[in-house]
Amino acid sequence: METLGQLAHGFAVALTPLNLLWAFVGVFLGTAVGVLPGLGPALTIALLLPITFSVDATGAFILFAGIYYGAMYGGSTTSILLNTPGESATIVTALEGNRMARRGRAGPALATAAIGSFVAGTVGTLGLTFLAPLVVEFALRFGPAEYFSLMVLAFVTVSAMLGASALRGLAALLVGLFLGLIGVDLQTGQARFTFGVPELLDGIDVIVVAVGLFAVGETLFLAAHPRPAEQAPLKVSGSLWMTRDDWRRSWKAWLRGSGIGFPLGSLPAGGAEVPTFISYFVEKKLSRRPEEFGQGAIEGVAGPEAANNASAAGVLVPMLSLGLPTSATAAIMLSAFQSYGISPGPLLFQNQADLVWGLIASLYIGNAMLLVLNLPLIGLWVRILSVPAPLLYAGILVFATIGTYGISQSPVDLLLLYAMGGMGYLMRRFDFPTAPVIIGLILGPLAEQEFRRAMTISGGDLTVFLSKPLSATLLALALLALIGPMLLRLRRRA
Amino acid sequence: MLWSRRQVLATGLLASASAAAPIRTGLAQAIEQLRIFVPANPGGGWDQTGRSMEMAMKSAGLIKSAQITNVGGAGGTVGLPQFINQWKGQGNALMVGGMVMVGAIIANKARNNLTETTPIARLTGEFQVVVVPAASPFRSMADLVAAFKADPAKVSWAGGSAGGTDHILAGMIAKAAGGDPRKVAYVAYSGGGPAQAALLGNQVSCGISGWGEFGEQVRAGKLRALGISADKRQPGIDVPTLREQGIDVELFNWRGVFAPPGISDAQRQSLLDLVDRMVKSPAWAEILKRYDWTDIYLPGDRYRAYIASETERIHAILKDLGLAS
Amino acid sequence: MAGGRAFGETVIGAGLVLLAGLVIFETAGAPASPLYARVGPQAFPYAVGACLLLLGLALVLRGLYGGGRDSAAEPGLAPVRARPVLWLLGGLALNVALIGEAGFILASTLLFLCVARAFGSERPLRDGLAGFALAGIAYAGFAGLLGISLGRGLIERLF
């Protein structure tokens, strides 16, 4: 009950007109930067840090919280409408979301994303409010061995995205794994596959690959193979709003996504994308209509969207309870604490109760504000799709360029983006799935680094993956996820 | 919206710099518009330094405006050639850089190096700290070093990327203690957060990072600091230096500014003046306090000599680690 | 579509075999890291190279003999039309070439024009204005809101 009292106090802090204004500015800005591929919440908050010199701490954190949650909303909007993920955590959303949009169901896709984000954001924030100490204890038990096993589990989820031919899907996965190897090896400082190009030393940005493969590749494909009947392949037909059936199929996915996203988000090195992969896999396996996946299944939007927002809340758990900056955004927020002379550390909850509870309250407020803002905007957003094809695709390409070039200002990144576009065209033309490339690129480096860390610590003893109970459990789950569906099918047949 | 950030900034600056009345004295070669080159993406330490300089100079009335250009990547070695070749001869430009860049130039075998620029001044620094989990049996550097020498494979060291500041310090400690730097079982993490989590979860034997990264965990008793890499004890920090414990190692992760090559002596002098005035302004003092940066101001020719000796020192240790030839 | 029924699969499979060769060759050529590491920086590249090789070969074989289909999902795909593709590629090349020197706004506007042309637009003035507006807004947003300078090109200098 003490928690409730403090939370109420937090709301009292956050609910002043000025702070509501900050929340509004935050969610607006957040949505805007979420929309642009490459420009994310971490960078935006970093660039806005100077305001800590003149705005009071509560106001600044309410602004930052708004940006943080808003970016996830903005990222999913462009994933669904334009097949151009603005954030890496919304890449999976594009898989089913954009298919729905192409079948004229952009409205319901955006609605289930917005409501799912709200539900998950709320569940996640509730978890942050009441479960933080428990969750953090669990999270600290993850060492390199456990993370590696988690990555193995995440790799299994690729089986849900392989498409018609497993061979082609695995080929795409391996190309992604190769792209993930490019750059300086973290453990030894050795450059791999950089061919003397200094821009490649830091590795290849996931967003550049995703936007190149999805958006640029698609644009090239449509330009090369025009179909008169489909000059405007994205057209809104039917209702903007979710049908009864959509609701029925969405609500469980929202809750499952939240349940997957929050604990995984709170892991210090889990990554924001892993929960979205797992959620997609789970939804496909549990769906009564798995054949709809790849054609625009609403669960495939609802689940991952919930998972990414819940994991955003999860990231704040180690940050607020231990002072651990486990994502770029959290690191920047911690340095904002610092510039208020507040020491971000394990004693934050005790020493800065006002601020922390004000921040948590503002997460609830920002989340609600995003829902209220976004639902009416759906009508406006889908109108983007009625823009004539020449302007729409020209806009998409310029848009992809802006985000990529804006941050790095390097023509090398642009070349990479366009090269990925060329690869995306070939893959689309010859019917290779592109999603596995992204999975390989994200999971490959994580798995490799964790494996080698585990080996360095254990002195090369491979049994650590089985002798640690948590790690063994995760591996068992991976095995179950791999062969479970097959066994079920066998039993049904028998 | 376009104006809000600037307005907010301006009011903040007025508040923080009310002590320093913006009076411009008649400098012979005053710089109206400064161009700041940051060889890193927005958000990191160098970017923070560049943007803080802009604020301090503006609020002290030293410049009218500054324009910041970010060219990030590979520890600054992507931006450096651009600064040397395309910014040559520009008397109103400064590049932010530091020790990380010295290491990156060597490890990445970059074509250009810092001697091709015109060094202006070293500004700030951060010392490193060696920590162990609270439950660790190690109580002092002597314990840690003894365990390392007994069996290097049993002592895992967490820190940032291989070849970076943390790894360099680990190598220096191993060498100073009479061990082999290449035998350090170094576990590289991509950031302070995951490395801290590994320490808090008792997954590794010890860890190295900047004091700013680990300081709070030490204060809260979750991690135990064994030694700091500063030259002397630091006020308010009850941790002995490495040198006090018989490990003859000192390391500052320093940051400084450089002018492009090919500028005139008068231009160099006015940049030196500009930076000198900034460093002595109250606004800069305020910034140092906020970010917990140690002032290790060192201008002009002494800075040039310092870079040369640092390059030599870091090259030697990277060679010991097998990361340079 | 010369050749067998799975022309694309064969070609892409061959491409993967080449990539595998490159991966293995590069990895073998890299100096061994002297650092203490139970599993060095070469282990994963070798594994990836080996798997690429196997999959590439499997794809080639299936493409030649397996009777796979390339574009099962898109029956009756229109053949490639050269003109729009050239416009599009030209726009991308112009963009990369110009964005540094001539500036972000000009390069983006030209890209917009070319892509719109590739999609059959006959109204260059409208497209130019729309592209200019989009690029200008982005430039102003980056500069004003976030304080990131996107470089000073021909048009940017006018402001």
PDB file of N, CA and C in Angstrom, chain A residues 29 47 165 167-168 171 174 178 185 188 190 192-193 219 221 223-227 390-391 393-395 397-398 401-402 405-406 409 418 428-432 448 452 455 459-460, chain C residues 1 8-9 16 23 26-27 31 33 38-42 44 51 55 62 69-70 74 77-78 80-81 84-85 88 92 95-96 99 104 111-112 115-116 119 127 138 142 149-150:
ATOM      1  N   LEU A  29       7.021  14.873 -30.077  1.00  0.00           N
ATOM      2  CA  LEU A  29       8.392  14.747 -30.579  1.00  0.00           C
ATOM      3  C   LEU A  29       8.782  13.288 -30.752  1.00  0.00           C
ATOM      4  N   LEU A  47      20.247  15.000 -27.479  1.00  0.00           N
ATOM      5  CA  LEU A  47      20.371  16.337 -28.038  1.00  0.00           C
ATOM      6  C   LEU A  47      19.550  17.352 -27.264  1.00  0.00           C
ATOM      7  N   SER A 165       9.851 -22.024 -48.416  1.00  0.00           N
ATOM      8  CA  SER A 165      10.946 -22.972 -48.543  1.00  0.00           C
ATOM      9  C   SER A 165      11.960 -22.757 -47.432  1.00  0.00           C
ATOM     10  N   LEU A 167      14.882 -23.971 -47.139  1.00  0.00           N
ATOM     11  CA  LEU A 167      16.228 -23.783 -47.672  1.00  0.00           C
ATOM     12  C   LEU A 167      16.492 -22.305 -47.974  1.00  0.00           C
ATOM     13  N   ARG A 168      15.504 -21.675 -48.629  1.00  0.00           N
ATOM     14  CA  ARG A 168      15.665 -20.256 -48.954  1.00  0.00           C
ATOM     15  C   ARG A 168      15.692 -19.409 -47.696  1.00  0.00           C
ATOM     16  N   ALA A 171      19.013 -19.684 -46.047  1.00  0.00           N
ATOM     17  CA  ALA A 171      20.025 -18.933 -46.796  1.00  0.00           C
ATOM     18  C   ALA A 171      19.961 -17.456 -46.408  1.00  0.00           C
ATOM     19  N   LEU A 174      21.509 -16.891 -43.049  1.00  0.00           N
ATOM     20  CA  LEU A 174      22.974 -16.907 -43.065  1.00  0.00           C
ATOM     21  C   LEU A 174      23.558 -15.625 -43.629  1.00  0.00           C
ATOM     22  N   PHE A 178      26.178 -13.295 -41.716  1.00  0.00           N
ATOM     23  CA  PHE A 178      27.411 -12.762 -42.300  1.00  0.00           C
ATOM     24  C   PHE A 178      27.478 -11.250 -42.102  1.00  0.00           C
ATOM     25  N   ASP A 185      35.681  -6.811 -33.990  1.00  0.00           N
ATOM     26  CA  ASP A 185      35.234  -7.801 -33.011  1.00  0.00           C
ATOM     27  C   ASP A 185      35.420  -7.239 -31.607  1.00  0.00           C
ATOM     28  N   THR A 188      38.202  -9.014 -29.252  1.00  0.00           N
ATOM     29  CA  THR A 188      39.637  -8.977 -29.548  1.00  0.00           C
ATOM     30  C   THR A 188      40.075  -7.715 -30.282  1.00  0.00           C
ATOM     31  N   GLN A 190      39.739  -7.092 -33.295  1.00  0.00           N
ATOM     32  CA  GLN A 190      40.173  -7.391 -34.651  1.00  0.00           C
ATOM     33  C   GLN A 190      39.087  -7.025 -35.660  1.00  0.00           C
ATOM     34  N   ARG A 192      36.922  -7.416 -38.896  1.00  0.00           N
ATOM     35  CA  ARG A 192      36.512  -8.552 -39.734  1.00  0.00           C
ATOM     36  C   ARG A 192      35.690  -8.044 -40.917  1.00  0.00           C
ATOM     37  N   PHE A 193      36.063  -8.462 -42.095  1.00  0.00           N
ATOM     38  CA  PHE A 193      35.320  -8.158 -43.328  1.00  0.00           C
ATOM     39  C   PHE A 193      35.068  -6.667 -43.516  1.00  0.00           C
ATOM     40  N   THR A 219      10.351  -0.639 -53.363  1.00  0.00           N
ATOM     41  CA  THR A 219      10.204   0.446 -54.339  1.00  0.00           C
ATOM     42  C   THR A 219      10.837   0.052 -55.673  1.00  0.00           C
ATOM     43  N   PHE A 221      11.271  -2.919 -56.757  1.00  0.00           N
ATOM     44  CA  PHE A 221      10.469  -3.993 -57.352  1.00  0.00           C
ATOM     45  C   PHE A 221       9.258  -3.418 -58.084  1.00  0.00           C
ATOM     46  N   ALA A 223       8.882  -0.445 -59.231  1.00  0.00           N
ATOM     47  CA  ALA A 223       9.258   0.358 -60.397  1.00  0.00           C
ATOM     48  C   ALA A 223       9.622  -0.543 -61.568  1.00  0.00           C
ATOM     49  N   ALA A 224      10.260  -1.678 -61.258  1.00  0.00           N
ATOM     50  CA  ALA A 224      10.724  -2.567 -62.325  1.00  0.00           C
ATOM     51  C   ALA A 224       9.590  -3.384 -62.922  1.00  0.00           C
ATOM     52  N   HIS A 225       8.608  -3.724 -62.111  1.00  0.00           N
ATOM     53  CA  HIS A 225       7.511  -4.575 -62.588  1.00  0.00           C
ATOM     54  C   HIS A 225       6.179  -3.882 -62.340  1.00  0.00           C
ATOM     55  N   PRO A 226       5.912  -2.827 -63.086  1.00  0.00           N
ATOM     56  CA  PRO A 226       4.663  -2.099 -62.824  1.00  0.00           C
ATOM     57  C   PRO A 226       3.456  -2.943 -63.241  1.00  0.00           C
ATOM     58  N   ARG A 227       2.422  -2.869 -62.429  1.00  0.00           N
ATOM     59  CA  ARG A 227       1.191  -3.576 -62.793  1.00  0.00           C
ATOM     60  C   ARG A 227       0.064  -2.575 -62.843  1.00  0.00           C
ATOM     61  N   PRO A 390       3.567   7.914 -57.564  1.00  0.00           N
ATOM     62  CA  PRO A 390       4.877   8.556 -57.775  1.00  0.00           C
ATOM     63  C   PRO A 390       5.330   9.345 -56.549  1.00  0.00           C
ATOM     64  N   LEU A 391       4.418  10.117 -55.976  1.00  0.00           N
ATOM     65  CA  LEU A 391       4.793  10.929 -54.824  1.00  0.00           C
ATOM     66  C   LEU A 391       5.045  10.053 -53.607  1.00  0.00           C
ATOM     67  N   TYR A 393       6.103   6.880 -53.380  1.00  0.00           N
ATOM     68  CA  TYR A 393       7.364   6.139 -53.391  1.00  0.00           C
ATOM     69  C   TYR A 393       8.568   7.074 -53.407  1.00  0.00           C
ATOM     70  N   ALA A 394       8.424   8.218 -54.069  1.00  0.00           N
ATOM     71  CA  ALA A 394       9.500   9.207 -54.003  1.00  0.00           C
ATOM     72  C   ALA A 394       9.675   9.642 -52.551  1.00  0.00           C
ATOM     73  N   GLY A 395       8.544   9.856 -51.887  1.00  0.00           N
ATOM     74  CA  GLY A 395       8.604  10.264 -50.477  1.00  0.00           C
ATOM     75  C   GLY A 395       9.266   9.205 -49.617  1.00  0.00           C
ATOM     76  N   LEU A 397      11.476   6.974 -50.418  1.00  0.00           N
ATOM     77  CA  LEU A 397      12.926   6.914 -50.630  1.00  0.00           C
ATOM     78  C   LEU A 397      13.641   8.099 -50.003  1.00  0.00           C
ATOM     79  N   VAL A 398      13.076   9.288 -50.162  1.00  0.00           N
ATOM     80  CA  VAL A 398      13.699  10.467 -49.557  1.00  0.00           C
ATOM     81  C   VAL A 398      13.724  10.323 -48.034  1.00  0.00           C
ATOM     82  N   THR A 401      16.329   8.063 -46.890  1.00  0.00           N
ATOM     83  CA  THR A 401      17.612   8.743 -46.989  1.00  0.00           C
ATOM     84  C   THR A 401      17.829   9.698 -45.816  1.00  0.00           C
ATOM     85  N   ILE A 402      16.777  10.446 -45.491  1.00  0.00           N
ATOM     86  CA  ILE A 402      16.894  11.458 -44.435  1.00  0.00           C
ATOM     87  C   ILE A 402      17.381  10.828 -43.138  1.00  0.00           C
ATOM     88  N   TYR A 405      21.072   9.379 -43.548  1.00  0.00           N
ATOM     89  CA  TYR A 405      22.113  10.373 -43.742  1.00  0.00           C
ATOM     90  C   TYR A 405      22.157  11.372 -42.584  1.00  0.00           C
ATOM     91  N   GLY A 406      20.984  11.630 -42.012  1.00  0.00           N
ATOM     92  CA  GLY A 406      20.893  12.655 -40.977  1.00  0.00           C
ATOM     93  C   GLY A 406      21.798  12.387 -39.801  1.00  0.00           C
ATOM     94  N   GLN A 409      25.758  11.283 -41.652  1.00  0.00           N
ATOM     95  CA  GLN A 409      26.224  12.173 -42.712  1.00  0.00           C
ATOM     96  C   GLN A 409      27.315  11.513 -43.533  1.00  0.00           C
ATOM     97  N   TYR A 418      21.295   1.622 -50.258  1.00  0.00           N
ATOM     98  CA  TYR A 418      20.840   1.330 -51.608  1.00  0.00           C
ATOM     99  C   TYR A 418      21.275  -0.072 -52.050  1.00  0.00           C
ATOM    100  N   ARG A 428      13.070 -10.324 -53.281  1.00  0.00           N
ATOM    101  CA  ARG A 428      11.640 -10.231 -53.543  1.00  0.00           C
ATOM    102  C   ARG A 428      11.340 -10.864 -54.900  1.00  0.00           C
ATOM    103  N   ARG A 429      12.186 -10.565 -55.878  1.00  0.00           N
ATOM    104  CA  ARG A 429      11.965 -11.063 -57.229  1.00  0.00           C
ATOM    105  C   ARG A 429      11.999 -12.593 -57.266  1.00  0.00           C
ATOM    106  N   PHE A 430      12.947 -13.178 -56.526  1.00  0.00           N
ATOM    107  CA  PHE A 430      13.078 -14.629 -56.583  1.00  0.00           C
ATOM    108  C   PHE A 430      12.500 -15.312 -55.361  1.00  0.00           C
ATOM    109  N   ASP A 431      11.643 -14.593 -54.666  1.00  0.00           N
ATOM    110  CA  ASP A 431      10.841 -15.196 -53.615  1.00  0.00           C
ATOM    111  C   ASP A 431      11.668 -15.747 -52.452  1.00  0.00           C
ATOM    112  N   PHE A 432      12.653 -14.977 -52.003  1.00  0.00           N
ATOM    113  CA  PHE A 432      13.365 -15.316 -50.765  1.00  0.00           C
ATOM    114  C   PHE A 432      12.800 -14.430 -49.653  1.00  0.00           C
ATOM    115  N   GLU A 448      27.090 -14.719 -30.649  1.00  0.00           N
ATOM    116  CA  GLU A 448      28.538 -14.948 -30.710  1.00  0.00           C
ATOM    117  C   GLU A 448      29.244 -14.350 -29.500  1.00  0.00           C
ATOM    118  N   ARG A 452      31.238 -16.426 -26.532  1.00  0.00           N
ATOM    119  CA  ARG A 452      32.674 -16.274 -26.272  1.00  0.00           C
ATOM    120  C   ARG A 452      32.940 -15.728 -24.881  1.00  0.00           C
ATOM    121  N   MET A 455      32.722 -18.637 -22.641  1.00  0.00           N
ATOM    122  CA  MET A 455      33.899 -19.494 -22.780  1.00  0.00           C
ATOM    123  C   MET A 455      35.112 -18.882 -22.071  1.00  0.00           C
ATOM    124  N   GLY A 459      36.701 -20.746 -18.864  1.00  0.00           N
ATOM    125  CA  GLY A 459      37.951 -21.380 -19.261  1.00  0.00           C
ATOM    126  C   GLY A 459      37.732 -22.448 -20.326  1.00  0.00           C
ATOM    127  N   GLY A 460      36.735 -22.263 -21.176  1.00  0.00           N
ATOM    128  CA  GLY A 460      36.533 -23.161 -22.299  1.00  0.00           C
ATOM    129  C   GLY A 460      35.687 -24.391 -21.983  1.00  0.00           C
TER     130      GLY A 460
ATOM    131  N   MET C   1      13.932 -15.004 -69.068  1.00  0.00           N
ATOM    132  CA  MET C   1      14.176 -16.109 -68.137  1.00  0.00           C
ATOM    133  C   MET C   1      14.785 -17.297 -68.867  1.00  0.00           C
ATOM    134  N   GLY C   8      16.578 -18.127 -60.791  1.00  0.00           N
ATOM    135  CA  GLY C   8      16.986 -17.269 -59.678  1.00  0.00           C
ATOM    136  C   GLY C   8      17.624 -18.064 -58.560  1.00  0.00           C
ATOM    137  N   GLU C   9      17.024 -19.205 -58.268  1.00  0.00           N
ATOM    138  CA  GLU C   9      17.545 -20.009 -57.163  1.00  0.00           C
ATOM    139  C   GLU C   9      18.975 -20.455 -57.475  1.00  0.00           C
ATOM    140  N   LEU C  16      25.850 -17.345 -53.208  1.00  0.00           N
ATOM    141  CA  LEU C  16      26.156 -17.714 -51.825  1.00  0.00           C
ATOM    142  C   LEU C  16      27.447 -18.527 -51.757  1.00  0.00           C
ATOM    143  N   VAL C  23      34.234 -15.441 -47.436  1.00  0.00           N
ATOM    144  CA  VAL C  23      34.254 -15.487 -45.965  1.00  0.00           C
ATOM    145  C   VAL C  23      35.402 -16.367 -45.488  1.00  0.00           C
ATOM    146  N   GLU C  26      38.923 -14.788 -46.447  1.00  0.00           N
ATOM    147  CA  GLU C  26      39.239 -13.638 -45.607  1.00  0.00           C
ATOM    148  C   GLU C  26      39.609 -14.077 -44.189  1.00  0.00           C
ATOM    149  N   THR C  27      38.842 -15.016 -43.664  1.00  0.00           N
ATOM    150  CA  THR C  27      39.061 -15.454 -42.288  1.00  0.00           C
ATOM    151  C   THR C  27      40.405 -16.164 -42.169  1.00  0.00           C
ATOM    152  N   PRO C  31      45.207 -12.424 -39.284  1.00  0.00           N
ATOM    153  CA  PRO C  31      46.163 -12.918 -38.299  1.00  0.00           C
ATOM    154  C   PRO C  31      45.435 -13.442 -37.066  1.00  0.00           C
ATOM    155  N   SER C  33      44.468 -13.855 -33.338  1.00  0.00           N
ATOM    156  CA  SER C  33      44.553 -12.906 -32.232  1.00  0.00           C
ATOM    157  C   SER C  33      45.395 -13.506 -31.115  1.00  0.00           C
ATOM    158  N   ARG C  38      39.243 -18.295 -25.335  1.00  0.00           N
ATOM    159  CA  ARG C  38      39.059 -19.715 -25.616  1.00  0.00           C
ATOM    160  C   ARG C  38      38.523 -19.915 -27.015  1.00  0.00           C
ATOM    161  N   VAL C  39      37.625 -19.013 -27.404  1.00  0.00           N
ATOM    162  CA  VAL C  39      37.073 -19.076 -28.753  1.00  0.00           C
ATOM    163  C   VAL C  39      37.434 -17.767 -29.431  1.00  0.00           C
ATOM    164  N   GLY C  40      38.222 -17.820 -30.444  1.00  0.00           N
ATOM    165  CA  GLY C  40      38.753 -16.612 -31.060  1.00  0.00           C
ATOM    166  C   GLY C  40      37.805 -15.982 -32.048  1.00  0.00           C
ATOM    167  N   PRO C  41      38.252 -14.915 -32.704  1.00  0.00           N
ATOM    168  CA  PRO C  41      37.384 -14.196 -33.641  1.00  0.00           C
ATOM    169  C   PRO C  41      37.186 -14.932 -34.953  1.00  0.00           C
ATOM    170  N   GLN C  42      37.882 -16.067 -35.133  1.00  0.00           N
ATOM    171  CA  GLN C  42      37.736 -16.778 -36.411  1.00  0.00           C
ATOM    172  C   GLN C  42      36.661 -17.861 -36.386  1.00  0.00           C
ATOM    173  N   PHE C  44      33.442 -18.172 -35.422  1.00  0.00           N
ATOM    174  CA  PHE C  44      32.109 -17.957 -35.985  1.00  0.00           C
ATOM    175  C   PHE C  44      32.148 -17.705 -37.490  1.00  0.00           C
ATOM    176  N   CYS C  51      28.427 -23.038 -43.435  1.00  0.00           N
ATOM    177  CA  CYS C  51      26.983 -23.186 -43.652  1.00  0.00           C
ATOM    178  C   CYS C  51      26.559 -22.526 -44.961  1.00  0.00           C
ATOM    179  N   LEU C  55      24.560 -24.436 -47.950  1.00  0.00           N
ATOM    180  CA  LEU C  55      23.257 -23.974 -48.420  1.00  0.00           C
ATOM    181  C   LEU C  55      23.324 -23.529 -49.875  1.00  0.00           C
ATOM    182  N   ARG C  62      19.241 -27.757 -56.267  1.00  0.00           N
ATOM    183  CA  ARG C  62      17.796 -27.787 -56.379  1.00  0.00           C
ATOM    184  C   ARG C  62      17.320 -26.929 -57.547  1.00  0.00           C
ATOM    185  N   ARG C  69      10.343 -23.609 -57.994  1.00  0.00           N
ATOM    186  CA  ARG C  69       9.822 -22.474 -58.757  1.00  0.00           C
ATOM    187  C   ARG C  69      10.328 -21.178 -58.150  1.00  0.00           C
ATOM    188  N   ASP C  70      10.659 -20.205 -59.007  1.00  0.00           N
ATOM    189  CA  ASP C  70      11.203 -18.965 -58.494  1.00  0.00           C
ATOM    190  C   ASP C  70      10.177 -18.043 -57.870  1.00  0.00           C
ATOM    191  N   GLU C  74       4.062 -15.046 -57.263  1.00  0.00           N
ATOM    192  CA  GLU C  74       3.679 -14.000 -58.214  1.00  0.00           C
ATOM    193  C   GLU C  74       3.547 -14.556 -59.615  1.00  0.00           C
ATOM    194  N   LEU C  77       4.270 -12.437 -63.427  1.00  0.00           N
ATOM    195  CA  LEU C  77       5.004 -11.227 -63.101  1.00  0.00           C
ATOM    196  C   LEU C  77       5.404 -10.524 -64.386  1.00  0.00           C
ATOM    197  N   ALA C  78       5.160  -9.211 -64.414  1.00  0.00           N
ATOM    198  CA  ALA C  78       5.527  -8.448 -65.606  1.00  0.00           C
ATOM    199  C   ALA C  78       7.036  -8.457 -65.780  1.00  0.00           C
ATOM    200  N   VAL C  80      10.819  -7.079 -66.543  1.00  0.00           N
ATOM    201  CA  VAL C  80      11.468  -5.850 -66.085  1.00  0.00           C
ATOM    202  C   VAL C  80      11.361  -4.773 -67.143  1.00  0.00           C
ATOM    203  N   ARG C  81      10.975  -3.577 -66.725  1.00  0.00           N
ATOM    204  CA  ARG C  81      10.958  -2.457 -67.656  1.00  0.00           C
ATOM    205  C   ARG C  81      12.153  -1.572 -67.386  1.00  0.00           C
ATOM    206  N   PRO C  84      11.887   2.890 -66.200  1.00  0.00           N
ATOM    207  CA  PRO C  84      11.718   3.314 -64.789  1.00  0.00           C
ATOM    208  C   PRO C  84      12.901   2.915 -63.907  1.00  0.00           C
ATOM    209  N   VAL C  85      13.448   1.733 -64.181  1.00  0.00           N
ATOM    210  CA  VAL C  85      14.580   1.290 -63.357  1.00  0.00           C
ATOM    211  C   VAL C  85      15.753   2.241 -63.524  1.00  0.00           C
ATOM    212  N   LEU C  88      15.170   5.391 -61.635  1.00  0.00           N
ATOM    213  CA  LEU C  88      15.314   5.183 -60.194  1.00  0.00           C
ATOM    214  C   LEU C  88      16.782   5.064 -59.796  1.00  0.00           C
ATOM    215  N   LEU C  92      19.151   7.499 -57.389  1.00  0.00           N
ATOM    216  CA  LEU C  92      19.938   7.065 -56.234  1.00  0.00           C
ATOM    217  C   LEU C  92      21.403   7.454 -56.411  1.00  0.00           C
ATOM    218  N   ASN C  95      21.919  11.088 -55.925  1.00  0.00           N
ATOM    219  CA  ASN C  95      21.799  11.436 -54.510  1.00  0.00           C
ATOM    220  C   ASN C  95      23.113  11.198 -53.782  1.00  0.00           C
ATOM    221  N   VAL C  96      23.683  10.011 -53.965  1.00  0.00           N
ATOM    222  CA  VAL C  96      24.942   9.696 -53.291  1.00  0.00           C
ATOM    223  C   VAL C  96      26.045  10.647 -53.742  1.00  0.00           C
ATOM    224  N   ILE C  99      25.079  14.553 -52.408  1.00  0.00           N
ATOM    225  CA  ILE C  99      24.622  14.940 -51.067  1.00  0.00           C
ATOM    226  C   ILE C  99      25.729  15.610 -50.264  1.00  0.00           C
ATOM    227  N   PHE C 104      22.285  18.601 -48.945  1.00  0.00           N
ATOM    228  CA  PHE C 104      21.219  17.659 -48.642  1.00  0.00           C
ATOM    229  C   PHE C 104      19.925  18.002 -49.374  1.00  0.00           C
ATOM    230  N   LEU C 111      16.448  13.435 -56.059  1.00  0.00           N
ATOM    231  CA  LEU C 111      16.059  12.041 -55.858  1.00  0.00           C
ATOM    232  C   LEU C 111      14.542  11.899 -55.968  1.00  0.00           C
ATOM    233  N   PHE C 112      13.852  12.807 -55.325  1.00  0.00           N
ATOM    234  CA  PHE C 112      12.389  12.784 -55.329  1.00  0.00           C
ATOM    235  C   PHE C 112      11.874  12.865 -56.771  1.00  0.00           C
ATOM    236  N   VAL C 115      12.560   9.573 -58.740  1.00  0.00           N
ATOM    237  CA  VAL C 115      11.727   8.439 -58.337  1.00  0.00           C
ATOM    238  C   VAL C 115      10.296   8.654 -58.827  1.00  0.00           C
ATOM    239  N   ALA C 116       9.809   9.881 -58.684  1.00  0.00           N
ATOM    240  CA  ALA C 116       8.449  10.160 -59.144  1.00  0.00           C
ATOM    241  C   ALA C 116       8.349   9.888 -60.655  1.00  0.00           C
ATOM    242  N   PHE C 119       8.008   6.336 -61.455  1.00  0.00           N
ATOM    243  CA  PHE C 119       6.668   5.803 -61.250  1.00  0.00           C
ATOM    244  C   PHE C 119       5.655   6.469 -62.162  1.00  0.00           C
ATOM    245  N   ASP C 127       6.406  17.689 -58.593  1.00  0.00           N
ATOM    246  CA  ASP C 127       7.285  16.763 -57.883  1.00  0.00           C
ATOM    247  C   ASP C 127       8.466  17.508 -57.271  1.00  0.00           C
ATOM    248  N   ALA C 138      12.726  18.605 -43.404  1.00  0.00           N
ATOM    249  CA  ALA C 138      13.638  17.711 -42.679  1.00  0.00           C
ATOM    250  C   ALA C 138      14.889  18.464 -42.255  1.00  0.00           C
ATOM    251  N   PHE C 142      15.981  19.022 -38.349  1.00  0.00           N
ATOM    252  CA  PHE C 142      17.248  18.574 -37.790  1.00  0.00           C
ATOM    253  C   PHE C 142      18.025  19.751 -37.203  1.00  0.00           C
ATOM    254  N   SER C 149      23.625  19.713 -37.752  1.00  0.00           N
ATOM    255  CA  SER C 149      23.776  20.357 -39.046  1.00  0.00           C
ATOM    256  C   SER C 149      23.941  19.291 -40.116  1.00  0.00           C
ATOM    257  N   LEU C 150      23.120  19.367 -41.147  1.00  0.00           N
ATOM    258  CA  LEU C 150      23.220  18.370 -42.222  1.00  0.00           C
ATOM    259  C   LEU C 150      24.179  18.834 -43.304  1.00  0.00           C
TER     260      LEU C 150
END
